[in-house]
Amino acid sequence: MNLDLPLNEYTYVAFDTETSGAYPVGHDVVEFGAVKWYKGEEVGRLQFLFKPREPMTDFIIGIHGITNEMVADAPLITEKIREIHEFFKGAIVMAHHAPFDLGFMAIDFEKNQLPLLPEPALCTSLLSRKWIHGVENHKLQTLVRHLNIDGGQAHRAYDDAKACLHVGLACFAKMPPEMTLAGAIKSQGKNLWWKDYSLASLSAPQFKSIIEAIQTKKDVDMVYEGGSDRGSTRRVTPIGIVRNPDGDYLQAFCHKDQAAKRYYLNRISDAQVIWI
């Protein structure tokens, strides 16, 4: 697509996900909210609760306030994923800490044989670091207070999506009037594209084994070409896979160290599922 038009020439969809845990593949989206914006007006919105594969822990419920009872009769995300995909089509998406939300949604698109979208994404967390100053941090709720935005209920998907949109618009207002979308993307310091969050593109056998192990709750024997035991085989319980512009990684519990650890995918040379 043409990235050289003025910012007000594009349609934007700000969105947010609340999830059953921190890591894609192992955890699920339990709430999705989005608002569509074009030429200074809200032109659409979506909000859904979804039932996850497994009950949520008290820790996770404490973060977003969505209880297992609230989602007990909610649809599965597969029932609404095509509507969400259609809502995104042709729009520039924005999210606060966008890699997190892109990572979860890309997996559900691919699970349902939906193509990843060709448009770029904006991260309002990254944009705010460049364009909004005088705040103690760049958390969404801090920015909501600083900018006097009506943030609604924090950590609920539609309210956070709308807050994210207005943080993005506040960033746009601080940019030079001739700023293009390409310039805005450059100002956030990282290129964010849906394709970079694909699981299908992780076609090497070791990644397929890890994904299978997460889905079936099995351990793997993994060869990791990093750390103090470089090249040795270690047994881990995979938790989730994170596609990240700073380096894709596996979050897993290491049996030897009895600790949750991060393993960068480009250093995993082999992985075998333990079926016992």
Tab-separated table of C-alpha atoms in Angstrom:
chain	number	residue	atom	x	y	z
A	1	MET	CA	0.000	0.000	0.000
A	2	ASN	CA	1.005	3.631	-0.411
A	3	LEU	CA	2.542	4.860	2.860
A	4	ASP	CA	3.278	8.376	1.617
A	5	LEU	CA	-0.148	9.965	2.053
A	6	PRO	CA	-0.955	12.417	4.872
A	7	LEU	CA	-2.064	10.735	8.076
A	8	ASN	CA	-5.687	11.871	7.768
A	9	GLU	CA	-6.110	9.982	4.487
A	10	TYR	CA	-6.163	6.553	6.154
A	11	THR	CA	-8.724	4.538	8.062
A	12	TYR	CA	-7.497	3.435	11.495
A	13	VAL	CA	-8.635	0.596	13.726
A	14	ALA	CA	-7.456	0.824	17.311
A	15	PHE	CA	-7.884	-2.483	19.104
A	16	ASP	CA	-7.107	-4.253	22.336
A	17	THR	CA	-7.130	-7.842	23.534
A	18	GLU	CA	-7.517	-9.218	27.031
A	19	THR	CA	-6.156	-12.735	27.333
A	20	SER	CA	-6.117	-15.841	29.516
A	21	GLY	CA	-2.337	-15.543	29.935
A	22	ALA	CA	0.737	-13.736	28.699
A	23	TYR	CA	1.918	-15.982	25.876
A	24	PRO	CA	0.411	-16.756	22.454
A	25	VAL	CA	-0.176	-20.398	21.471
A	26	GLY	CA	-0.540	-21.434	25.109
A	27	HIS	CA	-3.156	-18.812	25.998
A	28	ASP	CA	-6.278	-17.339	24.400
A	29	VAL	CA	-8.011	-14.049	23.722
A	30	VAL	CA	-10.930	-13.679	26.166
A	31	GLU	CA	-12.025	-10.192	25.136
A	32	PHE	CA	-11.597	-8.193	21.941
A	33	GLY	CA	-12.470	-4.544	21.486
A	34	ALA	CA	-11.918	-2.237	18.518
A	35	VAL	CA	-12.907	1.180	17.249
A	36	LYS	CA	-12.671	2.319	13.621
A	37	TRP	CA	-11.802	5.951	12.848
A	38	TYR	CA	-11.896	7.831	9.555
A	39	LYS	CA	-11.609	11.551	8.836
A	40	GLY	CA	-12.170	12.593	12.439
A	41	GLU	CA	-15.130	10.318	13.180
A	42	GLU	CA	-15.770	6.949	14.782
A	43	VAL	CA	-17.288	4.862	12.005
A	44	GLY	CA	-17.458	1.437	13.654
A	45	ARG	CA	-16.854	-0.563	16.793
A	46	LEU	CA	-16.627	-4.184	17.910
A	47	GLN	CA	-16.593	-5.776	21.346
A	48	PHE	CA	-16.735	-9.478	22.186
A	49	LEU	CA	-16.101	-11.779	25.119
A	50	PHE	CA	-14.703	-15.215	24.242
A	51	LYS	CA	-14.500	-18.493	26.088
A	52	PRO	CA	-10.888	-19.711	26.444
A	53	ARG	CA	-9.794	-23.322	26.164
A	54	GLU	CA	-9.088	-23.505	29.902
A	55	PRO	CA	-10.283	-21.652	33.008
A	56	MET	CA	-8.321	-18.530	33.898
A	57	THR	CA	-6.245	-18.271	37.051
A	58	ASP	CA	-7.003	-15.828	39.854
A	59	PHE	CA	-3.827	-13.928	38.937
A	60	ILE	CA	-4.998	-13.284	35.375
A	61	ILE	CA	-8.531	-12.441	36.515
A	62	GLY	CA	-6.995	-9.885	38.880
A	63	ILE	CA	-5.417	-8.089	35.916
A	64	HIS	CA	-8.463	-7.529	33.727
A	65	GLY	CA	-11.403	-8.415	35.958
A	66	ILE	CA	-12.951	-10.828	33.455
A	67	THR	CA	-14.044	-13.886	35.401
A	68	ASN	CA	-14.543	-17.463	34.277
A	69	GLU	CA	-18.260	-17.017	34.972
A	70	MET	CA	-18.393	-14.031	32.593
A	71	VAL	CA	-17.058	-16.108	29.702
A	72	ALA	CA	-18.722	-19.431	30.551
A	73	ASP	CA	-21.407	-18.954	27.894
A	74	ALA	CA	-19.378	-16.725	25.562
A	75	PRO	CA	-18.688	-17.867	21.993
A	76	LEU	CA	-15.360	-19.295	20.913
A	77	ILE	CA	-13.231	-16.813	19.003
A	78	THR	CA	-13.635	-18.955	15.886
A	79	GLU	CA	-17.285	-17.845	15.752
A	80	LYS	CA	-16.333	-14.169	15.421
A	81	ILE	CA	-12.864	-14.210	13.888
A	82	ARG	CA	-14.072	-13.578	10.319
A	83	GLU	CA	-16.040	-10.556	11.446
A	84	ILE	CA	-12.929	-9.213	13.176
A	85	HIS	CA	-10.788	-9.897	10.106
A	86	GLU	CA	-13.277	-8.050	7.893
A	87	PHE	CA	-13.334	-5.126	10.343
A	88	PHE	CA	-9.537	-4.804	10.054
A	89	LYS	CA	-9.408	-4.974	6.259
A	90	GLY	CA	-7.926	-1.908	4.601
A	91	ALA	CA	-7.190	-0.163	7.899
A	92	ILE	CA	-4.012	0.809	9.684
A	93	VAL	CA	-4.270	-0.907	13.056
A	94	MET	CA	-2.947	0.607	16.255
A	95	ALA	CA	-2.604	-0.901	19.697
A	96	HIS	CA	-0.776	-0.061	22.905
A	97	HIS	CA	2.170	-2.483	23.036
A	98	ALA	CA	1.042	-3.648	19.597
A	99	PRO	CA	3.337	-6.709	19.306
A	100	PHE	CA	1.387	-8.367	22.138
A	101	ASP	CA	-2.007	-7.917	20.467
A	102	LEU	CA	-0.729	-8.649	16.949
A	103	GLY	CA	0.804	-11.881	18.206
A	104	PHE	CA	-2.471	-13.196	19.624
A	105	MET	CA	-4.678	-12.123	16.722
A	106	ALA	CA	-2.333	-13.373	13.982
A	107	ILE	CA	-2.484	-16.880	15.447
A	108	ASP	CA	-6.285	-16.921	15.402
A	109	PHE	CA	-6.367	-15.621	11.824
A	110	GLU	CA	-4.046	-18.411	10.705
A	111	LYS	CA	-5.935	-21.075	12.696
A	112	ASN	CA	-9.022	-20.128	10.718
A	113	GLN	CA	-7.299	-20.012	7.316
A	114	LEU	CA	-7.541	-16.220	7.107
A	115	PRO	CA	-4.667	-14.339	5.463
A	116	LEU	CA	-2.592	-11.960	7.522
A	117	LEU	CA	-3.375	-8.413	6.521
A	118	PRO	CA	-0.974	-6.400	4.329
A	119	GLU	CA	-1.267	-3.056	6.129
A	120	PRO	CA	1.310	-1.901	8.701
A	121	ALA	CA	0.581	-1.394	12.391
A	122	LEU	CA	1.223	1.482	14.751
A	123	CYS	CA	2.124	1.070	18.413
A	124	THR	CA	0.873	3.923	20.573
A	125	SER	CA	3.318	2.971	23.322
A	126	LEU	CA	6.238	3.528	20.935
A	127	LEU	CA	4.698	6.638	19.362
A	128	SER	CA	4.055	8.205	22.763
A	129	ARG	CA	7.707	7.806	23.716
A	130	LYS	CA	8.613	9.932	20.716
A	131	TRP	CA	5.828	12.510	20.823
A	132	ILE	CA	4.450	12.807	24.368
A	133	HIS	CA	6.787	14.146	27.027
A	134	GLY	CA	6.553	15.119	30.671
A	135	VAL	CA	5.041	11.827	31.897
A	136	GLU	CA	6.585	9.434	34.412
A	137	ASN	CA	5.975	6.460	32.116
A	138	HIS	CA	4.124	5.602	28.923
A	139	LYS	CA	1.590	3.127	30.271
A	140	LEU	CA	-1.831	3.576	28.722
A	141	GLN	CA	-3.522	4.709	31.933
A	142	THR	CA	-0.735	7.200	32.672
A	143	LEU	CA	-1.215	8.712	29.214
A	144	VAL	CA	-4.998	8.732	29.666
A	145	ARG	CA	-4.605	10.850	32.791
A	146	HIS	CA	-1.939	13.097	31.257
A	147	LEU	CA	-4.022	13.810	28.160
A	148	ASN	CA	-7.357	14.061	30.033
A	149	ILE	CA	-8.854	11.252	27.950
A	150	ASP	CA	-12.012	9.476	29.051
A	151	GLY	CA	-10.412	6.077	29.505
A	152	GLY	CA	-13.526	4.201	30.591
A	153	GLN	CA	-12.794	1.005	32.515
A	154	ALA	CA	-9.092	0.154	32.447
A	155	HIS	CA	-8.152	-3.291	31.134
A	156	ARG	CA	-11.435	-3.811	29.343
A	157	ALA	CA	-10.885	-4.230	25.646
A	158	TYR	CA	-13.198	-1.664	24.036
A	159	ASP	CA	-12.379	1.082	26.557
A	160	ASP	CA	-8.648	0.450	26.189
A	161	ALA	CA	-8.994	0.396	22.395
A	162	LYS	CA	-10.724	3.779	22.415
A	163	ALA	CA	-8.132	5.197	24.829
A	164	CYS	CA	-5.403	3.865	22.546
A	165	LEU	CA	-7.006	5.596	19.568
A	166	HIS	CA	-7.021	8.950	21.334
A	167	VAL	CA	-3.408	8.525	22.448
A	168	GLY	CA	-2.548	7.864	18.803
A	169	LEU	CA	-4.478	10.942	17.670
A	170	ALA	CA	-2.695	13.019	20.325
A	171	CYS	CA	0.619	11.819	18.895
A	172	PHE	CA	-0.539	12.728	15.378
A	173	ALA	CA	-1.430	16.237	16.604
A	174	LYS	CA	2.164	16.757	17.748
A	175	MET	CA	3.639	15.670	14.410
A	176	PRO	CA	4.476	18.137	11.621
A	177	PRO	CA	1.432	18.820	9.403
A	178	GLU	CA	3.197	17.289	6.399
A	179	MET	CA	3.836	13.990	8.230
A	180	THR	CA	3.021	10.895	6.174
A	181	LEU	CA	2.186	7.411	7.409
A	182	ALA	CA	5.709	6.330	6.448
A	183	GLY	CA	7.066	9.131	8.617
A	184	ALA	CA	4.885	8.140	11.562
A	185	ILE	CA	6.061	4.533	11.278
A	186	LYS	CA	9.664	5.714	11.181
A	187	SER	CA	9.101	7.854	14.267
A	188	GLN	CA	8.007	4.837	16.334
A	189	GLY	CA	11.387	3.233	15.667
A	190	LYS	CA	10.128	-0.201	14.645
A	191	ASN	CA	8.340	-1.589	11.609
A	192	LEU	CA	5.332	-3.663	12.643
A	193	TRP	CA	3.699	-5.878	10.008
A	194	TRP	CA	1.147	-8.649	10.487
A	195	LYS	CA	3.324	-11.099	8.554
A	196	ASP	CA	6.018	-10.883	11.222
A	197	TYR	CA	3.634	-12.486	13.738
A	198	SER	CA	2.894	-15.554	11.647
A	199	LEU	CA	3.242	-18.995	13.210
A	200	ALA	CA	2.846	-20.696	9.846
A	201	SER	CA	6.128	-19.130	8.751
A	202	LEU	CA	7.926	-21.003	11.552
A	203	SER	CA	8.227	-24.058	9.349
A	204	ALA	CA	11.426	-25.623	10.727
A	205	PRO	CA	10.824	-29.026	12.416
A	206	GLN	CA	11.948	-27.834	15.851
A	207	PHE	CA	9.338	-25.062	15.895
A	208	LYS	CA	6.576	-27.383	14.753
A	209	SER	CA	7.501	-29.722	17.610
A	210	ILE	CA	7.418	-26.893	20.142
A	211	ILE	CA	4.032	-25.646	18.925
A	212	GLU	CA	2.663	-29.189	19.102
A	213	ALA	CA	4.046	-29.587	22.625
A	214	ILE	CA	2.369	-26.372	23.798
A	215	GLN	CA	-0.952	-27.415	22.306
A	216	THR	CA	-0.803	-30.933	23.782
A	217	LYS	CA	0.811	-29.904	27.092
A	218	LYS	CA	3.892	-32.047	26.604
A	219	ASP	CA	7.550	-31.479	27.475
A	220	VAL	CA	10.300	-31.256	24.879
A	221	ASP	CA	13.969	-32.145	24.818
A	222	MET	CA	15.537	-29.089	23.208
A	223	VAL	CA	19.008	-28.226	21.982
A	224	TYR	CA	19.768	-24.568	22.657
A	225	GLU	CA	22.808	-22.892	21.143
A	226	GLY	CA	23.064	-20.279	23.855
A	227	GLY	CA	23.602	-19.824	27.573
A	228	SER	CA	26.099	-21.598	29.795
A	229	ASP	CA	25.113	-25.079	28.504
A	230	ARG	CA	25.389	-24.143	24.847
A	231	GLY	CA	24.636	-27.040	22.504
A	232	SER	CA	23.418	-29.386	25.219
A	233	THR	CA	19.999	-31.027	25.369
A	234	ARG	CA	17.684	-29.674	28.035
A	235	ARG	CA	14.145	-30.670	28.972
A	236	VAL	CA	11.633	-27.835	29.096
A	237	THR	CA	7.893	-27.342	29.396
A	238	PRO	CA	6.973	-24.844	26.659
A	239	ILE	CA	4.508	-22.140	27.696
A	240	GLY	CA	4.187	-19.903	24.649
A	241	ILE	CA	5.899	-18.443	21.593
A	242	VAL	CA	6.344	-14.692	21.251
A	243	ARG	CA	7.063	-13.072	17.889
A	244	ASN	CA	8.821	-9.834	18.763
A	245	PRO	CA	10.699	-7.144	16.791
A	246	ASP	CA	13.474	-7.403	19.386
A	247	GLY	CA	13.827	-11.160	18.868
A	248	ASP	CA	11.339	-14.048	18.685
A	249	TYR	CA	11.446	-16.315	21.725
A	250	LEU	CA	10.019	-19.333	23.491
A	251	GLN	CA	8.895	-18.903	27.076
A	252	ALA	CA	9.361	-22.219	28.860
A	253	PHE	CA	9.950	-23.815	32.239
A	254	CYS	CA	13.455	-25.313	32.438
A	255	HIS	CA	13.472	-28.581	34.381
A	256	LYS	CA	17.177	-28.375	35.198
A	257	ASP	CA	17.084	-24.826	36.589
A	258	GLN	CA	13.530	-25.127	37.943
A	259	ALA	CA	12.720	-21.695	36.550
A	260	ALA	CA	10.792	-20.036	33.739
A	261	LYS	CA	13.211	-18.865	31.068
A	262	ARG	CA	13.291	-17.173	27.678
A	263	TYR	CA	14.857	-19.027	24.740
A	264	TYR	CA	15.423	-17.144	21.489
A	265	LEU	CA	14.090	-19.073	18.519
A	266	ASN	CA	17.152	-18.460	16.344
A	267	ARG	CA	19.241	-20.373	18.911
A	268	ILE	CA	17.010	-23.463	19.092
A	269	SER	CA	18.547	-26.061	16.782
A	270	ASP	CA	16.421	-29.087	17.685
A	271	ALA	CA	13.343	-30.018	19.717
A	272	GLN	CA	11.641	-33.357	20.225
A	273	VAL	CA	8.271	-33.832	21.922
A	274	ILE	CA	8.288	-36.211	24.916
A	275	TRP	CA	5.196	-38.351	24.512
A	276	ILE	CA	5.584	-40.461	27.656
